[in-house]
Amino acid sequence: MRVQLKGKPTWKQLFLGLAGANGILFILFFVLLLWPVSETEIPEKAFIEEEPGAEFTVTSSKQNLNELVNEYVDKFMKDQSDKYTVDFGGENVRLLGSIEAFQTDIPFSITLEPAVQENGDLVLYTSDMSLGLLQLPEKKILEYVKKELATPDWVNIDPSNQSIYIGVTQMDVKSNFKVKVQSFDLKNDQITFRIKVPNKTLGL
């Protein structure tokens, strides 16, 4: 009886095996990328005027807002803080960062136009998006960023409407202060907030 031993795989077999593995990973990446996300639930709008208290107007600059927001991002994201940056330097808001897919960081950039809501919340409407060199619909880019980017409860990424809802009035602020946006004009560097100090906070 003659036993036939298998020899070492040839370079063609190794090449085809590697190409096949890469092809499978590539397909899996796009399946995950194009998989639909759950519908975004926009929070009910809160109106800080409904609670009795004193109101004050606070004016900020783009530079101060940059420092404040990115400091918050650093604390919220912790070990991923170096992956995400919010930039208020131009006429619009820019969200910059990278998402990881198969041990590779893919950079993304989203340009957003701010719109103040009647209750003082802020909606950022996307005007330009990119995800590395991938040619994808903007809705799909925002869906993938939503999957990968952790956000606080009062921030909602809405791929269907290509927007990000910032529930400023629902932020948890120390001393129970309430905040709303009064104006958000980045072009002219005119940013103002209304701060409400509830009477109960002062013991009234």
PDB file of N, CA, C and O in Angstrom, residues 126-175:
ATOM      1  N   THR A 126     -26.356  68.152   7.923  1.00  0.00           N
ATOM      2  CA  THR A 126     -25.143  67.825   7.176  1.00  0.00           C
ATOM      3  C   THR A 126     -25.160  68.494   5.800  1.00  0.00           C
ATOM      4  O   THR A 126     -26.175  68.521   5.116  1.00  0.00           O
ATOM      5  N   SER A 127     -24.015  69.039   5.410  1.00  0.00           N
ATOM      6  CA  SER A 127     -23.875  69.639   4.086  1.00  0.00           C
ATOM      7  C   SER A 127     -22.782  68.961   3.267  1.00  0.00           C
ATOM      8  O   SER A 127     -22.766  69.065   2.048  1.00  0.00           O
ATOM      9  N   ASP A 128     -21.883  68.232   3.954  1.00  0.00           N
ATOM     10  CA  ASP A 128     -20.813  67.536   3.242  1.00  0.00           C
ATOM     11  C   ASP A 128     -20.266  66.430   4.138  1.00  0.00           C
ATOM     12  O   ASP A 128     -20.077  66.648   5.342  1.00  0.00           O
ATOM     13  N   MET A 129     -20.037  65.242   3.553  1.00  0.00           N
ATOM     14  CA  MET A 129     -19.527  64.116   4.325  1.00  0.00           C
ATOM     15  C   MET A 129     -18.561  63.292   3.497  1.00  0.00           C
ATOM     16  O   MET A 129     -18.701  63.193   2.278  1.00  0.00           O
ATOM     17  N   SER A 130     -17.600  62.674   4.181  1.00  0.00           N
ATOM     18  CA  SER A 130     -16.699  61.737   3.518  1.00  0.00           C
ATOM     19  C   SER A 130     -16.260  60.679   4.516  1.00  0.00           C
ATOM     20  O   SER A 130     -16.129  60.953   5.709  1.00  0.00           O
ATOM     21  N   LEU A 131     -16.058  59.456   4.024  1.00  0.00           N
ATOM     22  CA  LEU A 131     -15.571  58.346   4.845  1.00  0.00           C
ATOM     23  C   LEU A 131     -14.408  57.710   4.106  1.00  0.00           C
ATOM     24  O   LEU A 131     -14.590  56.875   3.220  1.00  0.00           O
ATOM     25  N   GLY A 132     -13.203  58.170   4.438  1.00  0.00           N
ATOM     26  CA  GLY A 132     -12.020  57.694   3.736  1.00  0.00           C
ATOM     27  C   GLY A 132     -12.135  57.967   2.243  1.00  0.00           C
ATOM     28  O   GLY A 132     -12.583  59.028   1.816  1.00  0.00           O
ATOM     29  N   LEU A 133     -11.784  56.975   1.437  1.00  0.00           N
ATOM     30  CA  LEU A 133     -11.895  57.083  -0.023  1.00  0.00           C
ATOM     31  C   LEU A 133     -13.125  56.350  -0.550  1.00  0.00           C
ATOM     32  O   LEU A 133     -13.301  56.216  -1.759  1.00  0.00           O
ATOM     33  N   LEU A 134     -13.995  55.901   0.368  1.00  0.00           N
ATOM     34  CA  LEU A 134     -15.169  55.147  -0.041  1.00  0.00           C
ATOM     35  C   LEU A 134     -16.217  56.078  -0.637  1.00  0.00           C
ATOM     36  O   LEU A 134     -16.536  57.122  -0.072  1.00  0.00           O
ATOM     37  N   GLN A 135     -16.761  55.703  -1.777  1.00  0.00           N
ATOM     38  CA  GLN A 135     -17.815  56.463  -2.426  1.00  0.00           C
ATOM     39  C   GLN A 135     -19.162  55.891  -1.971  1.00  0.00           C
ATOM     40  O   GLN A 135     -19.680  54.947  -2.536  1.00  0.00           O
ATOM     41  N   LEU A 136     -19.706  56.465  -0.911  1.00  0.00           N
ATOM     42  CA  LEU A 136     -20.948  55.967  -0.323  1.00  0.00           C
ATOM     43  C   LEU A 136     -21.980  57.081  -0.233  1.00  0.00           C
ATOM     44  O   LEU A 136     -21.627  58.255  -0.127  1.00  0.00           O
ATOM     45  N   PRO A 137     -23.274  56.725  -0.244  1.00  0.00           N
ATOM     46  CA  PRO A 137     -24.315  57.739  -0.004  1.00  0.00           C
ATOM     47  C   PRO A 137     -24.116  58.371   1.370  1.00  0.00           C
ATOM     48  O   PRO A 137     -23.715  57.702   2.326  1.00  0.00           O
ATOM     49  N   GLU A 138     -24.416  59.657   1.468  1.00  0.00           N
ATOM     50  CA  GLU A 138     -24.190  60.371   2.723  1.00  0.00           C
ATOM     51  C   GLU A 138     -24.997  59.754   3.872  1.00  0.00           C
ATOM     52  O   GLU A 138     -24.547  59.722   5.016  1.00  0.00           O
ATOM     53  N   LYS A 139     -26.198  59.266   3.570  1.00  0.00           N
ATOM     54  CA  LYS A 139     -27.012  58.636   4.611  1.00  0.00           C
ATOM     55  C   LYS A 139     -26.290  57.434   5.198  1.00  0.00           C
ATOM     56  O   LYS A 139     -26.291  57.228   6.416  1.00  0.00           O
ATOM     57  N   LYS A 140     -25.641  56.623   4.344  1.00  0.00           N
ATOM     58  CA  LYS A 140     -24.938  55.436   4.817  1.00  0.00           C
ATOM     59  C   LYS A 140     -23.713  55.806   5.650  1.00  0.00           C
ATOM     60  O   LYS A 140     -23.380  55.127   6.619  1.00  0.00           O
ATOM     61  N   ILE A 141     -23.042  56.885   5.275  1.00  0.00           N
ATOM     62  CA  ILE A 141     -21.897  57.340   6.068  1.00  0.00           C
ATOM     63  C   ILE A 141     -22.361  57.705   7.470  1.00  0.00           C
ATOM     64  O   ILE A 141     -21.752  57.320   8.474  1.00  0.00           O
ATOM     65  N   LEU A 142     -23.459  58.443   7.556  1.00  0.00           N
ATOM     66  CA  LEU A 142     -23.962  58.868   8.862  1.00  0.00           C
ATOM     67  C   LEU A 142     -24.466  57.669   9.669  1.00  0.00           C
ATOM     68  O   LEU A 142     -24.325  57.642  10.896  1.00  0.00           O
ATOM     69  N   GLU A 143     -25.024  56.684   8.994  1.00  0.00           N
ATOM     70  CA  GLU A 143     -25.461  55.471   9.692  1.00  0.00           C
ATOM     71  C   GLU A 143     -24.271  54.753  10.327  1.00  0.00           C
ATOM     72  O   GLU A 143     -24.346  54.297  11.472  1.00  0.00           O
ATOM     73  N   TYR A 144     -23.184  54.667   9.581  1.00  0.00           N
ATOM     74  CA  TYR A 144     -22.021  53.958  10.105  1.00  0.00           C
ATOM     75  C   TYR A 144     -21.385  54.737  11.248  1.00  0.00           C
ATOM     76  O   TYR A 144     -20.966  54.153  12.251  1.00  0.00           O
ATOM     77  N   VAL A 145     -21.325  56.060  11.120  1.00  0.00           N
ATOM     78  CA  VAL A 145     -20.786  56.880  12.210  1.00  0.00           C
ATOM     79  C   VAL A 145     -21.657  56.727  13.454  1.00  0.00           C
ATOM     80  O   VAL A 145     -21.155  56.654  14.578  1.00  0.00           O
ATOM     81  N   LYS A 146     -22.977  56.658  13.260  1.00  0.00           N
ATOM     82  CA  LYS A 146     -23.875  56.480  14.404  1.00  0.00           C
ATOM     83  C   LYS A 146     -23.602  55.160  15.122  1.00  0.00           C
ATOM     84  O   LYS A 146     -23.642  55.089  16.351  1.00  0.00           O
ATOM     85  N   LYS A 147     -23.318  54.096  14.347  1.00  0.00           N
ATOM     86  CA  LYS A 147     -23.020  52.799  14.950  1.00  0.00           C
ATOM     87  C   LYS A 147     -21.754  52.850  15.800  1.00  0.00           C
ATOM     88  O   LYS A 147     -21.670  52.221  16.852  1.00  0.00           O
ATOM     89  N   GLU A 148     -20.765  53.587  15.326  1.00  0.00           N
ATOM     90  CA  GLU A 148     -19.443  53.539  15.939  1.00  0.00           C
ATOM     91  C   GLU A 148     -19.201  54.633  16.973  1.00  0.00           C
ATOM     92  O   GLU A 148     -18.340  54.486  17.835  1.00  0.00           O
ATOM     93  N   LEU A 149     -19.941  55.745  16.882  1.00  0.00           N
ATOM     94  CA  LEU A 149     -19.667  56.902  17.733  1.00  0.00           C
ATOM     95  C   LEU A 149     -20.619  56.935  18.919  1.00  0.00           C
ATOM     96  O   LEU A 149     -21.841  57.055  18.757  1.00  0.00           O
ATOM     97  N   ALA A 150     -20.070  56.808  20.113  1.00  0.00           N
ATOM     98  CA  ALA A 150     -20.885  56.905  21.334  1.00  0.00           C
ATOM     99  C   ALA A 150     -21.234  58.367  21.597  1.00  0.00           C
ATOM    100  O   ALA A 150     -20.395  59.249  21.461  1.00  0.00           O
ATOM    101  N   THR A 151     -22.485  58.625  21.962  1.00  0.00           N
ATOM    102  CA  THR A 151     -22.937  59.992  22.223  1.00  0.00           C
ATOM    103  C   THR A 151     -23.732  60.017  23.524  1.00  0.00           C
ATOM    104  O   THR A 151     -24.330  58.999  23.918  1.00  0.00           O
ATOM    105  N   PRO A 152     -23.790  61.165  24.194  1.00  0.00           N
ATOM    106  CA  PRO A 152     -24.649  61.275  25.385  1.00  0.00           C
ATOM    107  C   PRO A 152     -26.120  61.180  24.992  1.00  0.00           C
ATOM    108  O   PRO A 152     -26.480  61.296  23.817  1.00  0.00           O
ATOM    109  N   ASP A 153     -26.986  60.974  25.987  1.00  0.00           N
ATOM    110  CA  ASP A 153     -28.414  60.764  25.728  1.00  0.00           C
ATOM    111  C   ASP A 153     -29.067  61.935  25.019  1.00  0.00           C
ATOM    112  O   ASP A 153     -30.048  61.763  24.298  1.00  0.00           O
ATOM    113  N   TRP A 154     -28.543  63.149  25.218  1.00  0.00           N
ATOM    114  CA  TRP A 154     -29.189  64.330  24.653  1.00  0.00           C
ATOM    115  C   TRP A 154     -28.652  64.682  23.258  1.00  0.00           C
ATOM    116  O   TRP A 154     -29.016  65.715  22.696  1.00  0.00           O
ATOM    117  N   VAL A 155     -27.825  63.797  22.689  1.00  0.00           N
ATOM    118  CA  VAL A 155     -27.347  63.970  21.311  1.00  0.00           C
ATOM    119  C   VAL A 155     -27.862  62.803  20.475  1.00  0.00           C
ATOM    120  O   VAL A 155     -27.629  61.644  20.812  1.00  0.00           O
ATOM    121  N   ASN A 156     -28.584  63.107  19.390  1.00  0.00           N
ATOM    122  CA  ASN A 156     -29.171  62.068  18.556  1.00  0.00           C
ATOM    123  C   ASN A 156     -28.741  62.250  17.105  1.00  0.00           C
ATOM    124  O   ASN A 156     -29.022  63.290  16.492  1.00  0.00           O
ATOM    125  N   ILE A 157     -28.054  61.231  16.565  1.00  0.00           N
ATOM    126  CA  ILE A 157     -27.676  61.245  15.159  1.00  0.00           C
ATOM    127  C   ILE A 157     -28.832  60.652  14.350  1.00  0.00           C
ATOM    128  O   ILE A 157     -29.283  59.540  14.626  1.00  0.00           O
ATOM    129  N   ASP A 158     -29.328  61.399  13.373  1.00  0.00           N
ATOM    130  CA  ASP A 158     -30.505  61.012  12.607  1.00  0.00           C
ATOM    131  C   ASP A 158     -30.124  60.845  11.133  1.00  0.00           C
ATOM    132  O   ASP A 158     -30.191  61.801  10.348  1.00  0.00           O
ATOM    133  N   PRO A 159     -29.718  59.621  10.713  1.00  0.00           N
ATOM    134  CA  PRO A 159     -29.307  59.418   9.322  1.00  0.00           C
ATOM    135  C   PRO A 159     -30.430  59.688   8.318  1.00  0.00           C
ATOM    136  O   PRO A 159     -30.173  60.160   7.207  1.00  0.00           O
ATOM    137  N   SER A 160     -31.685  59.384   8.679  1.00  0.00           N
ATOM    138  CA  SER A 160     -32.803  59.564   7.746  1.00  0.00           C
ATOM    139  C   SER A 160     -32.943  61.021   7.309  1.00  0.00           C
ATOM    140  O   SER A 160     -33.198  61.310   6.138  1.00  0.00           O
ATOM    141  N   ASN A 161     -32.792  61.936   8.259  1.00  0.00           N
ATOM    142  CA  ASN A 161     -32.895  63.364   7.955  1.00  0.00           C
ATOM    143  C   ASN A 161     -31.532  64.020   7.789  1.00  0.00           C
ATOM    144  O   ASN A 161     -31.444  65.242   7.671  1.00  0.00           O
ATOM    145  N   GLN A 162     -30.472  63.198   7.825  1.00  0.00           N
ATOM    146  CA  GLN A 162     -29.098  63.678   7.670  1.00  0.00           C
ATOM    147  C   GLN A 162     -28.829  64.874   8.586  1.00  0.00           C
ATOM    148  O   GLN A 162     -28.443  65.960   8.141  1.00  0.00           O
ATOM    149  N   SER A 163     -29.042  64.644   9.865  1.00  0.00           N
ATOM    150  CA  SER A 163     -28.878  65.718  10.846  1.00  0.00           C
ATOM    151  C   SER A 163     -28.461  65.142  12.193  1.00  0.00           C
ATOM    152  O   SER A 163     -28.541  63.931  12.418  1.00  0.00           O
ATOM    153  N   ILE A 164     -27.998  66.021  13.064  1.00  0.00           N
ATOM    154  CA  ILE A 164     -27.672  65.664  14.444  1.00  0.00           C
ATOM    155  C   ILE A 164     -28.437  66.618  15.354  1.00  0.00           C
ATOM    156  O   ILE A 164     -28.297  67.835  15.244  1.00  0.00           O
ATOM    157  N   TYR A 165     -29.257  66.055  16.233  1.00  0.00           N
ATOM    158  CA  TYR A 165     -30.071  66.865  17.144  1.00  0.00           C
ATOM    159  C   TYR A 165     -29.335  67.002  18.472  1.00  0.00           C
ATOM    160  O   TYR A 165     -28.997  66.007  19.119  1.00  0.00           O
ATOM    161  N   ILE A 166     -29.076  68.240  18.878  1.00  0.00           N
ATOM    162  CA  ILE A 166     -28.391  68.514  20.147  1.00  0.00           C
ATOM    163  C   ILE A 166     -29.428  69.053  21.137  1.00  0.00           C
ATOM    164  O   ILE A 166     -29.869  70.206  21.039  1.00  0.00           O
ATOM    165  N   GLY A 167     -29.834  68.212  22.075  1.00  0.00           N
ATOM    166  CA  GLY A 167     -30.838  68.620  23.072  1.00  0.00           C
ATOM    167  C   GLY A 167     -30.196  69.438  24.182  1.00  0.00           C
ATOM    168  O   GLY A 167     -30.059  68.956  25.313  1.00  0.00           O
ATOM    169  N   VAL A 168     -29.820  70.664  23.845  1.00  0.00           N
ATOM    170  CA  VAL A 168     -29.121  71.524  24.814  1.00  0.00           C
ATOM    171  C   VAL A 168     -29.940  71.694  26.091  1.00  0.00           C
ATOM    172  O   VAL A 168     -29.396  71.690  27.205  1.00  0.00           O
ATOM    173  N   THR A 169     -31.262  71.826  25.957  1.00  0.00           N
ATOM    174  CA  THR A 169     -32.120  72.054  27.127  1.00  0.00           C
ATOM    175  C   THR A 169     -32.198  70.828  28.031  1.00  0.00           C
ATOM    176  O   THR A 169     -32.711  70.922  29.147  1.00  0.00           O
ATOM    177  N   GLN A 170     -31.709  69.669  27.558  1.00  0.00           N
ATOM    178  CA  GLN A 170     -31.771  68.445  28.352  1.00  0.00           C
ATOM    179  C   GLN A 170     -30.417  68.022  28.900  1.00  0.00           C
ATOM    180  O   GLN A 170     -30.275  66.932  29.450  1.00  0.00           O
ATOM    181  N   MET A 171     -29.424  68.870  28.748  1.00  0.00           N
ATOM    182  CA  MET A 171     -28.109  68.558  29.303  1.00  0.00           C
ATOM    183  C   MET A 171     -28.167  68.525  30.829  1.00  0.00           C
ATOM    184  O   MET A 171     -28.911  69.292  31.450  1.00  0.00           O
ATOM    185  N   ASP A 172     -27.393  67.620  31.396  1.00  0.00           N
ATOM    186  CA  ASP A 172     -27.273  67.566  32.853  1.00  0.00           C
ATOM    187  C   ASP A 172     -26.185  68.546  33.283  1.00  0.00           C
ATOM    188  O   ASP A 172     -25.007  68.339  33.024  1.00  0.00           O
ATOM    189  N   VAL A 173     -26.620  69.636  33.920  1.00  0.00           N
ATOM    190  CA  VAL A 173     -25.698  70.679  34.355  1.00  0.00           C
ATOM    191  C   VAL A 173     -25.706  70.733  35.879  1.00  0.00           C
ATOM    192  O   VAL A 173     -26.760  70.608  36.508  1.00  0.00           O
ATOM    193  N   LYS A 174     -24.534  70.905  36.465  1.00  0.00           N
ATOM    194  CA  LYS A 174     -24.445  70.996  37.920  1.00  0.00           C
ATOM    195  C   LYS A 174     -25.292  72.156  38.436  1.00  0.00           C
ATOM    196  O   LYS A 174     -25.500  73.146  37.752  1.00  0.00           O
ATOM    197  N   SER A 175     -25.767  72.009  39.663  1.00  0.00           N
ATOM    198  CA  SER A 175     -26.601  73.015  40.334  1.00  0.00           C
ATOM    199  C   SER A 175     -27.978  73.151  39.684  1.00  0.00           C
ATOM    200  O   SER A 175     -28.695  74.116  39.950  1.00  0.00           O
TER     201      SER A 175
END
